Coordinates of C-alpha atoms in Angstrom, one line a residue:
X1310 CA -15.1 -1.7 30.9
X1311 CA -13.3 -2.6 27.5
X1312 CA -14.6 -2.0 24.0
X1313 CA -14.0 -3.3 21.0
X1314 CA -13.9 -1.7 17.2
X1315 CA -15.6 -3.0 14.4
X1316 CA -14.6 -1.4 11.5
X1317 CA -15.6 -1.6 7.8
X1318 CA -14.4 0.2 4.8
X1319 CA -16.0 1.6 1.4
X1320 CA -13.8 2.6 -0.8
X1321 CA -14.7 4.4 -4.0
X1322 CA -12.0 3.8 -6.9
X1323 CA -12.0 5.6 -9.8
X1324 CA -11.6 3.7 -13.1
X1325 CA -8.9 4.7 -16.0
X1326 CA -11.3 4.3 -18.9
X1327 CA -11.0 7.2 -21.3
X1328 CA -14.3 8.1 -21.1
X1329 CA -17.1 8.4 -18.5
X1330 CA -19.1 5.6 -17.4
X1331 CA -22.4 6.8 -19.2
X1332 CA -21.5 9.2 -21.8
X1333 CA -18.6 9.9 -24.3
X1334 CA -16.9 12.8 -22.1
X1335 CA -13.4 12.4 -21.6
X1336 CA -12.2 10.9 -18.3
X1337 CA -9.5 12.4 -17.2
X1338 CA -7.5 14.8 -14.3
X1339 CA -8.0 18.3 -15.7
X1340 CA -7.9 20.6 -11.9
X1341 CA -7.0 23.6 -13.8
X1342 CA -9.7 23.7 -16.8
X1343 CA -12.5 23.3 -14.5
X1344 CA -15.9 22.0 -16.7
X1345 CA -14.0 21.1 -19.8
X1346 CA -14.9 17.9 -19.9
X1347 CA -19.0 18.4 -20.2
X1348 CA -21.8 17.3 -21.9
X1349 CA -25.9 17.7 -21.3
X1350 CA -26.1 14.0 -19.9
X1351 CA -23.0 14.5 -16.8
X1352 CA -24.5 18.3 -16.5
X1353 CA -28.4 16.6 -15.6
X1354 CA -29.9 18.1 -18.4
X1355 CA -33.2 16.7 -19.0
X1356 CA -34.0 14.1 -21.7
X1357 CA -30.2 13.3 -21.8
X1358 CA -29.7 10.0 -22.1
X1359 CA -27.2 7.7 -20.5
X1360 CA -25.1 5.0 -22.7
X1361 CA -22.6 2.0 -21.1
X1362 CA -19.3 2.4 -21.1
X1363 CA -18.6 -1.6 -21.8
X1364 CA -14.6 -1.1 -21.0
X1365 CA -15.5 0.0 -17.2
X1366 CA -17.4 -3.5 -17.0
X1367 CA -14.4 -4.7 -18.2
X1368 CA -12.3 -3.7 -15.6
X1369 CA -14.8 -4.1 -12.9
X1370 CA -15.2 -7.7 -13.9
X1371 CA -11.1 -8.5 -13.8
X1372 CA -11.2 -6.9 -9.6
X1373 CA -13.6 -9.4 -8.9
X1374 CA -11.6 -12.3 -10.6
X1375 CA -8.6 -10.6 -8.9
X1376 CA -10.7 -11.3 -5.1
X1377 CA -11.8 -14.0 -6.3
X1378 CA -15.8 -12.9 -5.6
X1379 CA -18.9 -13.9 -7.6
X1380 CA -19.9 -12.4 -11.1
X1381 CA -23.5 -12.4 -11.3
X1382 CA -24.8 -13.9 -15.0
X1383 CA -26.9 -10.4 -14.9
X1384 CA -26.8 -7.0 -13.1
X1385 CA -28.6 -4.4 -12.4
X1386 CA -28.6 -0.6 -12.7
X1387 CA -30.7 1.5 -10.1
X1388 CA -31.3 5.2 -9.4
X1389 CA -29.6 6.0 -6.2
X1390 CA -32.1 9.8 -5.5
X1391 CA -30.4 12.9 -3.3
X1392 CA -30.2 16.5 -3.8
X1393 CA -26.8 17.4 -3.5
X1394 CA -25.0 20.6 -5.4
X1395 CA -22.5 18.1 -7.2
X1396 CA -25.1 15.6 -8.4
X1397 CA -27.1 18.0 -11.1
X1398 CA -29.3 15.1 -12.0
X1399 CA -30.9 14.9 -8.4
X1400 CA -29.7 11.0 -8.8
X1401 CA -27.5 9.0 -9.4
X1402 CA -26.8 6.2 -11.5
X1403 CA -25.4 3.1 -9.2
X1404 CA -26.3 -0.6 -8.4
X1405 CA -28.4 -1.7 -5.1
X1406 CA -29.3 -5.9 -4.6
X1407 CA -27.5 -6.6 -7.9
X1408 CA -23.9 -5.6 -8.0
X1409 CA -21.4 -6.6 -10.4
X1410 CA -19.4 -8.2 -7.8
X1411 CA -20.5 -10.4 -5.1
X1412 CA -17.5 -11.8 -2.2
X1413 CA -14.5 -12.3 -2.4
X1414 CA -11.4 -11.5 0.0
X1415 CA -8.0 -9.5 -0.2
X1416 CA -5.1 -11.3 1.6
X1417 CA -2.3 -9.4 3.4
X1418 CA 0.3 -8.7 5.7
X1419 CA 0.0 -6.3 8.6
X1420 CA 3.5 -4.9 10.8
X1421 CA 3.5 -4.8 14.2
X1422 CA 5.2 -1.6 14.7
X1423 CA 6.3 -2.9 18.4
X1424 CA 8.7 -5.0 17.1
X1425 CA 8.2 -5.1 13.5
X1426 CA 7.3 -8.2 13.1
X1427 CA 4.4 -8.9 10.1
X1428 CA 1.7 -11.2 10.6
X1429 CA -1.1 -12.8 8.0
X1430 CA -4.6 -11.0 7.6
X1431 CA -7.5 -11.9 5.3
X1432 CA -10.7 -9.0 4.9
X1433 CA -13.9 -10.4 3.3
X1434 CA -15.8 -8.1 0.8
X1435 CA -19.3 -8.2 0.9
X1436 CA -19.5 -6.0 -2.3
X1437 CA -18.2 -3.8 -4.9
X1438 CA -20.6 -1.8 -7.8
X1439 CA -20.3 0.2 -10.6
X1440 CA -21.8 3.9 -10.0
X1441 CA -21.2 7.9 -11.5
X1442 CA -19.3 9.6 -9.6
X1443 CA -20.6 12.9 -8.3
X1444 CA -19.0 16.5 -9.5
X1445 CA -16.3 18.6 -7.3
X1446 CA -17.5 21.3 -5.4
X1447 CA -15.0 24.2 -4.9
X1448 CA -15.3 26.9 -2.2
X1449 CA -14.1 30.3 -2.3
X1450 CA -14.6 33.1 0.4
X1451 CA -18.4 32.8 0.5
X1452 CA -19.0 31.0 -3.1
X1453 CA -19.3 28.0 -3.8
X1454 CA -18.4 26.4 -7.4
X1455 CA -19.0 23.4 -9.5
X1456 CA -16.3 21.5 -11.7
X1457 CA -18.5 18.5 -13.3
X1458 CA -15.3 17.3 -15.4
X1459 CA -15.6 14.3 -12.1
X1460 CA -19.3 14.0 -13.0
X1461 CA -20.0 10.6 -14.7
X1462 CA -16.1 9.1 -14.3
X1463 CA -16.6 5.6 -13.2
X1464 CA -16.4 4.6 -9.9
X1465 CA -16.3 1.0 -8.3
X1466 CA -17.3 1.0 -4.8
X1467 CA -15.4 -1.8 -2.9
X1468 CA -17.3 -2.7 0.6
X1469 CA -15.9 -5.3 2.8
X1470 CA -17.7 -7.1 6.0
X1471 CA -16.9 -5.6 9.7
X1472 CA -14.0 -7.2 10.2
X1473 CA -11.2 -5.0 11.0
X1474 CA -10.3 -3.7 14.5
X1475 CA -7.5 -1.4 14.4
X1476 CA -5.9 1.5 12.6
X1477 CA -3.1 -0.7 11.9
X1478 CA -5.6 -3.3 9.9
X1479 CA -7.4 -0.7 7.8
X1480 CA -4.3 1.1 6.6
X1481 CA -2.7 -2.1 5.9
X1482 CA -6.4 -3.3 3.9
X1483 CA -6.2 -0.1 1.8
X1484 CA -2.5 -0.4 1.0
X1485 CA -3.4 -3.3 -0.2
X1486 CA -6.3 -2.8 -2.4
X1487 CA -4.1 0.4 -4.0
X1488 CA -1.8 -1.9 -5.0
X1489 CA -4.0 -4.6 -6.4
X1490 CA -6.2 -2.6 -8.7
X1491 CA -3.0 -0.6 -10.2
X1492 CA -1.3 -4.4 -10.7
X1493 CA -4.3 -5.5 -12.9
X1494 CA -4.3 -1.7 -14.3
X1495 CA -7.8 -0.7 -13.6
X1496 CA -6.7 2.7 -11.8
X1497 CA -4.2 4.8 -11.0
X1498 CA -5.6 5.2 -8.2
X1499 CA -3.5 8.5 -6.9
X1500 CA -5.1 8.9 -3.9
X1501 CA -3.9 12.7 -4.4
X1502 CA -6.2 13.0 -7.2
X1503 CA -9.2 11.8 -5.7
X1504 CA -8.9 8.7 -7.4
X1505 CA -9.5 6.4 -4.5
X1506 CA -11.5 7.8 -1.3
X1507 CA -12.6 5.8 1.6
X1508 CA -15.5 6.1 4.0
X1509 CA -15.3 4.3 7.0
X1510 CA -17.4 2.4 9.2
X1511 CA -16.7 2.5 13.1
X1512 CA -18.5 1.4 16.1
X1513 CA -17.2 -0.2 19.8
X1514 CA -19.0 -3.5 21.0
X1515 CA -19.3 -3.8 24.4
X1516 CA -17.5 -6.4 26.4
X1517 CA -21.5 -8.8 25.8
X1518 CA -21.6 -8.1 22.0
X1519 CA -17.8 -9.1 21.7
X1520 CA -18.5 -12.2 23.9
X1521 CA -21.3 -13.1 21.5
X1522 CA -20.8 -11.7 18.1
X1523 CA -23.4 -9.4 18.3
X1524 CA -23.0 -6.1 16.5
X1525 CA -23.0 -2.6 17.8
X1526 CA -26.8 -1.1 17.6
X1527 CA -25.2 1.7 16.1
X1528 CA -22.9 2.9 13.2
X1529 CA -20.8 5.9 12.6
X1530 CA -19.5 6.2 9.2
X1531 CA -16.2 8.8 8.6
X1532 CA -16.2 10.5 4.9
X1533 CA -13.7 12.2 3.2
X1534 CA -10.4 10.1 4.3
X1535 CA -8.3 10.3 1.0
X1536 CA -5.2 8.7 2.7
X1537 CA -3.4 6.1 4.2
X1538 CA -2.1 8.3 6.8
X1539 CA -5.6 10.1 7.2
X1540 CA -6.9 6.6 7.8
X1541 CA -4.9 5.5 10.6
X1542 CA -5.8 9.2 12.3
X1543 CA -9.3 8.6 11.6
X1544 CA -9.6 5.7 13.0
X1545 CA -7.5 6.8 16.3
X1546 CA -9.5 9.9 17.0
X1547 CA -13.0 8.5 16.4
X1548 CA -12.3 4.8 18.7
X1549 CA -10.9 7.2 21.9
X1550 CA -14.1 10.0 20.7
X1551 CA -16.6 6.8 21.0
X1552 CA -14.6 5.1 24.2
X1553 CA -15.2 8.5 25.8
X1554 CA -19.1 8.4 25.5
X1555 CA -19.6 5.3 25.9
X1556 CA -17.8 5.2 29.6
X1557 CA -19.9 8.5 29.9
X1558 CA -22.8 5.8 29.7
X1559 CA -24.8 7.7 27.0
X1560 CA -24.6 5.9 22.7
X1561 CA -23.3 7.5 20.1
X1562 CA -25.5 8.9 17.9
X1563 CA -25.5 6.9 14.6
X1564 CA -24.3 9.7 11.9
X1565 CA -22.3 10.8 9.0
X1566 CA -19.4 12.7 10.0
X1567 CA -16.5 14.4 7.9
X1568 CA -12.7 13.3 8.5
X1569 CA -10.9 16.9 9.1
X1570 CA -7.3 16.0 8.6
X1571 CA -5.4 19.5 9.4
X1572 CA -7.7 19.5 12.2
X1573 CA -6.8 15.8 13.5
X1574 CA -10.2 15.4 14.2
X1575 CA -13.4 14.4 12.7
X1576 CA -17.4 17.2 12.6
X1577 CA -20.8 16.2 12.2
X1578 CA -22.5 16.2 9.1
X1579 CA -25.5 14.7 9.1
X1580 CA -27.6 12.0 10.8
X1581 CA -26.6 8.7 8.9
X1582 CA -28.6 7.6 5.9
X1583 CA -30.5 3.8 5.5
X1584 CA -31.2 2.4 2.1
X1585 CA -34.5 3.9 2.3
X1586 CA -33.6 7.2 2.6
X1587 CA -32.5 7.4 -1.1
X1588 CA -35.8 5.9 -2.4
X1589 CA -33.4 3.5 -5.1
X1590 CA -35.5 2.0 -7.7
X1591 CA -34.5 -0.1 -11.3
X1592 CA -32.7 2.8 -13.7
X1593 CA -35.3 3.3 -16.7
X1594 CA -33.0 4.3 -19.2
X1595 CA -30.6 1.2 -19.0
X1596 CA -30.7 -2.5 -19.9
X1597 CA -30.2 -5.4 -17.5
X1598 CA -26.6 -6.2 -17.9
X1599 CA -26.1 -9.7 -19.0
X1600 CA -22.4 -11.6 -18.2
X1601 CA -21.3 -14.5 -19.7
X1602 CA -19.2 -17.5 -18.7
X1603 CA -17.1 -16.2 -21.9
X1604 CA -17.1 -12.7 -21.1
X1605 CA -15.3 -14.0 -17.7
X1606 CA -13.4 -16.3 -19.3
X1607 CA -11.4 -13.3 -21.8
X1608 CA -10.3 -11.2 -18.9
X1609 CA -8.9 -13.8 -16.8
X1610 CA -5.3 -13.3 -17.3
X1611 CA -4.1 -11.2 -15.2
X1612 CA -0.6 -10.5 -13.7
X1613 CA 0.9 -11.9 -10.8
X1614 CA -1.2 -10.4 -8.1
X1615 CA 0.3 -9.1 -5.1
X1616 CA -0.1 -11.5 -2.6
X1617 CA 0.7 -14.2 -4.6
X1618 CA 4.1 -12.1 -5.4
X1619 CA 4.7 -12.3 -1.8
X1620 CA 4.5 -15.4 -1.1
X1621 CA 6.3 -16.3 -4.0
X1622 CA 9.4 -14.0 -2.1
X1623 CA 9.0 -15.7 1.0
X1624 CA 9.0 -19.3 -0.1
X1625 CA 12.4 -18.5 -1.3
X1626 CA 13.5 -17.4 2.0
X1627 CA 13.1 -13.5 2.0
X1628 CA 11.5 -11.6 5.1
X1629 CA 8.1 -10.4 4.9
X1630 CA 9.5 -6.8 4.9
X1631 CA 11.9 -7.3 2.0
X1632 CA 9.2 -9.4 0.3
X1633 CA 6.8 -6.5 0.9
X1634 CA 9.2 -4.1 -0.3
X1635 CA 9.5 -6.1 -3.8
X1636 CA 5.7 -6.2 -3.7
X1637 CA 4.9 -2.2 -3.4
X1638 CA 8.0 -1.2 -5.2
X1639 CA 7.4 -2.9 -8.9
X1640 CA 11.0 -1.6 -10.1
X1641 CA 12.7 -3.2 -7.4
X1642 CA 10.7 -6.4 -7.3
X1643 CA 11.0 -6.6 -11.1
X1644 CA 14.8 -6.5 -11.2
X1645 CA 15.2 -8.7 -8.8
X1646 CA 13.6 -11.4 -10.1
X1647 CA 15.3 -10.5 -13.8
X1648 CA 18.2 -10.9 -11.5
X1649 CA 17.1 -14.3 -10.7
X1650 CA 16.5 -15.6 -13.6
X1651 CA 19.5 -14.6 -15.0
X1652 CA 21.8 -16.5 -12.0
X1653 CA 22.1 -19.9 -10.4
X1654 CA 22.4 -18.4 -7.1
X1655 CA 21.7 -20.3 -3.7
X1656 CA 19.1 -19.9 -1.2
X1657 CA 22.4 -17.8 0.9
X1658 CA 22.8 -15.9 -2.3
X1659 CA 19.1 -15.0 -2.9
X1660 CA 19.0 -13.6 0.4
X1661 CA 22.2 -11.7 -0.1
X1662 CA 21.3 -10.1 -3.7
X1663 CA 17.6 -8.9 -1.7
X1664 CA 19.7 -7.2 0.9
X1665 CA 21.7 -5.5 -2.0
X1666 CA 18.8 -4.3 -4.0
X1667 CA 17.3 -2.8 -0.5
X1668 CA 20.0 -2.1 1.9
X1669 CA 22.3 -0.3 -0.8
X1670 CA 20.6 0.1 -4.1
X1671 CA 17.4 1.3 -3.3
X1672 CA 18.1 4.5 -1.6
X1673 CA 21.2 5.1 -3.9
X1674 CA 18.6 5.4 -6.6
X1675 CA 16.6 7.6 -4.5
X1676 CA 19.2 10.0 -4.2
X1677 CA 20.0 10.1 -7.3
X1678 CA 16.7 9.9 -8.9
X1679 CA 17.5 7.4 -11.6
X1680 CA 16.1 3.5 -11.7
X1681 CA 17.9 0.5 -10.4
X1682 CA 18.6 -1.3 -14.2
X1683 CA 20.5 2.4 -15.2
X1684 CA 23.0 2.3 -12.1
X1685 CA 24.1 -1.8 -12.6
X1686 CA 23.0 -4.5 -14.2
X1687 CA 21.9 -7.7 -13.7
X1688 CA 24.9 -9.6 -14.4
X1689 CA 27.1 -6.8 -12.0
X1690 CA 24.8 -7.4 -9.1
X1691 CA 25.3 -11.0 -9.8
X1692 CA 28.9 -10.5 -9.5
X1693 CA 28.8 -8.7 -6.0
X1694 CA 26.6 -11.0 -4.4
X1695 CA 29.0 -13.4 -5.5
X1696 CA 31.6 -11.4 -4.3
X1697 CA 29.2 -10.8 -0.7
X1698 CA 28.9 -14.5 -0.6
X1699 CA 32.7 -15.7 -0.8
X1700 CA 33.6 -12.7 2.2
X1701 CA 35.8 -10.4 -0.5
X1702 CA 34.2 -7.7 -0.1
X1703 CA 32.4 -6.0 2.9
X1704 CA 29.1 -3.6 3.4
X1705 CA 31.5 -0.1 3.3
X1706 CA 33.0 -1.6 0.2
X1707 CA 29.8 -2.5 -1.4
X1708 CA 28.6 1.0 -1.0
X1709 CA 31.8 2.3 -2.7
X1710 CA 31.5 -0.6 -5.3
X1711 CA 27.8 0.4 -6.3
X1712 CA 28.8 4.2 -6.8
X1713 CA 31.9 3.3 -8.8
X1714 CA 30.0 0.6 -10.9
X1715 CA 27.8 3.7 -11.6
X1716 CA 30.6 6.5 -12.4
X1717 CA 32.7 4.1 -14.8
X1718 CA 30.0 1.7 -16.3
X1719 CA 32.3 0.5 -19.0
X1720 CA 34.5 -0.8 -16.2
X1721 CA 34.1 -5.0 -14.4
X1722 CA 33.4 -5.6 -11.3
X1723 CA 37.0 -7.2 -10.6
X1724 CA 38.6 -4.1 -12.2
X1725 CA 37.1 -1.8 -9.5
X1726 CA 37.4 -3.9 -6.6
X1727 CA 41.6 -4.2 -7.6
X1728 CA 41.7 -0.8 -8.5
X1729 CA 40.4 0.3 -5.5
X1730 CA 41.3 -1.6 -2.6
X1731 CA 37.7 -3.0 -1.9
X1732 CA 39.2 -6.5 -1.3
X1733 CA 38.0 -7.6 2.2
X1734 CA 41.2 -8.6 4.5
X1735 CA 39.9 -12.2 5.9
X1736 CA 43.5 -13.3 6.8
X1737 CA 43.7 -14.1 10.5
X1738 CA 47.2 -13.2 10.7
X1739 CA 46.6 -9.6 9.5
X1740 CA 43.5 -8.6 11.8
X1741 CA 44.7 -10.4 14.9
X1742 CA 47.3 -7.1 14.4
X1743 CA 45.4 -5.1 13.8
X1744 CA 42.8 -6.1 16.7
X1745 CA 45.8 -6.2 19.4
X1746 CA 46.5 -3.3 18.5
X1747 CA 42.9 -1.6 19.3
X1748 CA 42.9 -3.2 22.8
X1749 CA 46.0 -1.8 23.5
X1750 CA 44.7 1.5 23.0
X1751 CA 41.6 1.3 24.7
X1752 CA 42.4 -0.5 28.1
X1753 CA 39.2 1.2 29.7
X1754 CA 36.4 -0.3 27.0
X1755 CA 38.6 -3.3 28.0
X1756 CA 37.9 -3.1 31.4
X1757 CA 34.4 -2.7 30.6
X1758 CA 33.6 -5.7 28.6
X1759 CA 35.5 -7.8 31.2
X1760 CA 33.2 -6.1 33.8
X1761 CA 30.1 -7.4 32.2
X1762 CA 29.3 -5.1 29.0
X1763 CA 29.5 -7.3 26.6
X1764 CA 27.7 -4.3 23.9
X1765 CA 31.5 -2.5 24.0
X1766 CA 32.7 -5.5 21.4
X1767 CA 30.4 -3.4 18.8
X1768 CA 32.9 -0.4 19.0
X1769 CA 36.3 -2.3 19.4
X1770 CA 34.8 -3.8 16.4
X1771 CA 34.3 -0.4 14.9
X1772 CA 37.9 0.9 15.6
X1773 CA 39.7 -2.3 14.0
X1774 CA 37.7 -1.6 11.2
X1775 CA 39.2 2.2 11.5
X1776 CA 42.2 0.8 11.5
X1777 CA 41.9 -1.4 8.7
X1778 CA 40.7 1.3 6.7
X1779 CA 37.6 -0.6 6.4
X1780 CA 39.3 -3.4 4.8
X1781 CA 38.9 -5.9 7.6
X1782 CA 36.4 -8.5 7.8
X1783 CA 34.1 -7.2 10.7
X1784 CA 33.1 -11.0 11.5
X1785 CA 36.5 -12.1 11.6
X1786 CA 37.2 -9.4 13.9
X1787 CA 34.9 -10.0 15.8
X1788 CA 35.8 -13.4 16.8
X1789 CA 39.3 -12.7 16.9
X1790 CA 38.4 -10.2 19.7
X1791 CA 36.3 -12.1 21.5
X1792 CA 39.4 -15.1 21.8
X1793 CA 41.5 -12.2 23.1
X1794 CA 39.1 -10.9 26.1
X1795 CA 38.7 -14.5 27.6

């Protein structure tokens, strides 16, 4: 019998205010100087009262503009109640039936590892609300402490609808969202940190409920996933852990269960909560939020979002993986496009100066640890895709171009390519020497080719580029070859 996941993701995001959401605390990432950041209102003290941090409804407003979802004219705060050890107050202060963001959808790409090809995915968000978030509790040996510098930071939980079905989907959904709320610089969101978490939402229909839309009657819900990585795993372990007892013919058990991630596995926790269970009821000590068409209105310019970027990058003719590459990697996407504006190159050309940046640049940077606009400039990389373009110069001599353009900055383009021999030989004359001579010297990969293996071409190609010192023109040879072994 065949099952099939439904899978929905909450993910908790932590906002970059500089203070906390209800009190004037500082908010920010202090691991060693636990509790420094304290006051009686994120400690629980009684009678301490809570005041809004109108910045974090700032920022929670521009994500939903950014998904496009529906700002309420007024929202409400309610009193989420649980004991927990990191939630002194015995509550906490979050949103129920009237969140500050209602909708909206995140639009995306997802790679078939198979055969890397990327194809289109849309998630729909049924919610996101403004909440505390809860303390840190830290264990040692057989104690247990607090750190409530996390108590009070502002949290914006993102929900979406049931609609993912793989591990490939809900890293790809996550990746996504990461990116989006650091474009429109609500968080950092360093997942490291803690500053996005997800819990996630799993259950298998059954070969009916998939044939009619129905929903599992059960729900299994996987905390403490703080990766991308972790969330693939997660996913994995918990659809072949619910195939198993379902084909066993027994339900799971609808629970809350921990994501161990050195253990590659996820544990019980507890049997999963309802609404109910945490008794929510209108938050006393807070006003009904009020939103204005105005109040919109002001924080409605944002940047280019990401998958607008995108498809900006494809509709000029770049693959989904280079344009996804500009997307997550701002530095790279940002001097291409400077490169662009600053050239009159051709669709050919764009595609050319995206393979420099990527193919060459990229992990020359890496390497050497400094950014892209330090190692060349615009106008250089101009010149070499130029150069790319019109066959002078080939990829080994780009490579060498790139570090020299680095070590002599003072120096043109032209002036290293003379100075150095990078000039691609494209003259037919000159390579059909210099391929006669390679099949002369290898009469049994000649003998093979003949015989049927055409794939031996690559490394005849390789040795006349040997031979020309890497000067040749590897097309050129190419053909030039393949006229010979008729």
């Amino acid at each position: 019998m065949a099952f099939y996941p439904i899978i929905g993701i909450e993910t908790h995001v932590q906002l970059n205010t500089k203070t906390k959401l209800f009190c004037s605390c500082a908010n920010e990432f202090t691991p060693d100087e636990p509790n420094k950041n304290i006051c009686p209102f994120c400690t629980g003290q009684p009678g301490a009262l809570p005041t809004l941090n109108k910045e974090a409804v700032k920022k929670a407003i521009k994500l939903g503009i950014a998904v496009n979802g529906t700002i309420p004219k007024k929202t409400r705060w309610d009193r989420k109640n649980y004991f927990y050890p990191d939630s002194p107050a015995g509550y906490q202060i979050s949103q129920y039936d009237n969140p500050i963001i209602e909708g909206g959808q995140l639009d995306f790409y997802i790679e078939d590892k198979t055969n890397g090809q990327f194809s289109p995915y849309s998630v729909k968000l049924t919610r996101a609300h403004l909440e505390g978030d809860a303390g840190k509790l830290m264990h040692s040996g057989n104690k247990t402490f607090v750190d409530f510098n996390r108590s009070g930071v502002p949290l914006i939980e993102i929900v979406t609808e049931p609609e993912m079905h793989n591990s490939s989907q809900a890293m790809a959904y996550i990746s996504e969202l990461q990116l989006l709320v650091r474009r429109i610089g609500i968080s950092d969101a360093d997942m490291e940190k803690g500053q996005m978490r997800f819990d996630c939402n799993i259950s298998l229909q059954t070969e009916a409920e998939n044939a009619t839309g129905q929903l599992p009657s059960y729900k299994v819900e996987i905390k403490n996933v703080n990766s991308v990585r972790a969330m693939g795993r997660a996913v994995e372990f918990e659809i072949q852990r619910q195939t198993a007892i379902l084909q066993s013919g027994s339900k799971p058990e609808q629970e809350t269960r921990g994501w161990r991630d050195d253990l590659n596995q996820s544990e019980i926790q507890r049997s999963k909560e309802e609404a109910m269970d945490y008794r929510y009821f209108p938050e006393p000590d807070l006003r009904i939020l009020e939103i204005t068409e105005s109040d919109i209105d002001k924080l409605r310019d944002l940047p280019e979002l990401p998958n607008a970027q995108r498809q900006r990058y494809l509709d000029l003719g770049l693959s989904t993986q280079t344009a996804n590459t500009f997307v997550s990697q701002s530095q790279a996407g940002q001097f291409f496009d400077s490169t662009l504006n600053n050239s009159k190159l051709g669709v050919e050309g764009i595609k050319i100066c995206s393979n420099i940046i990527t193919v060459n640049l990229l992990g020359y940077t890496q390497r050497l640890e400094k950014p892209i606009d330090q190692i060349i400039s615009t106008h250089k990389l101009i010149e070499i895709t130029e150069l790319v373009l019109a066959k002078k110069i080939n990829n080994k001599g780009l490579t060498k171009l790139i570090e020299l353009i680095n070590d002599s900055p003072e120096a043109s383009v032209s002036e290293l390519v003379e100075a150095n021999g990078l000039k691609q030989v494209s003259d037919d004359n000159v390579l059909t020497v210099f391929a006669e001579q390679v099949l002369e010297n290898n009469p049994e990969q000649v003998a093979q080719y003949k015989s049927g293996k055409l794939q031996i071409l690559d490394y005849l190609v390789g040795q006349c580029m040997r031979e020309s010192k890497g000067k040749g023109n590897p097309q050129k040879f190419r053909e030039i070859l393949q006229e010979k072994l008729r």
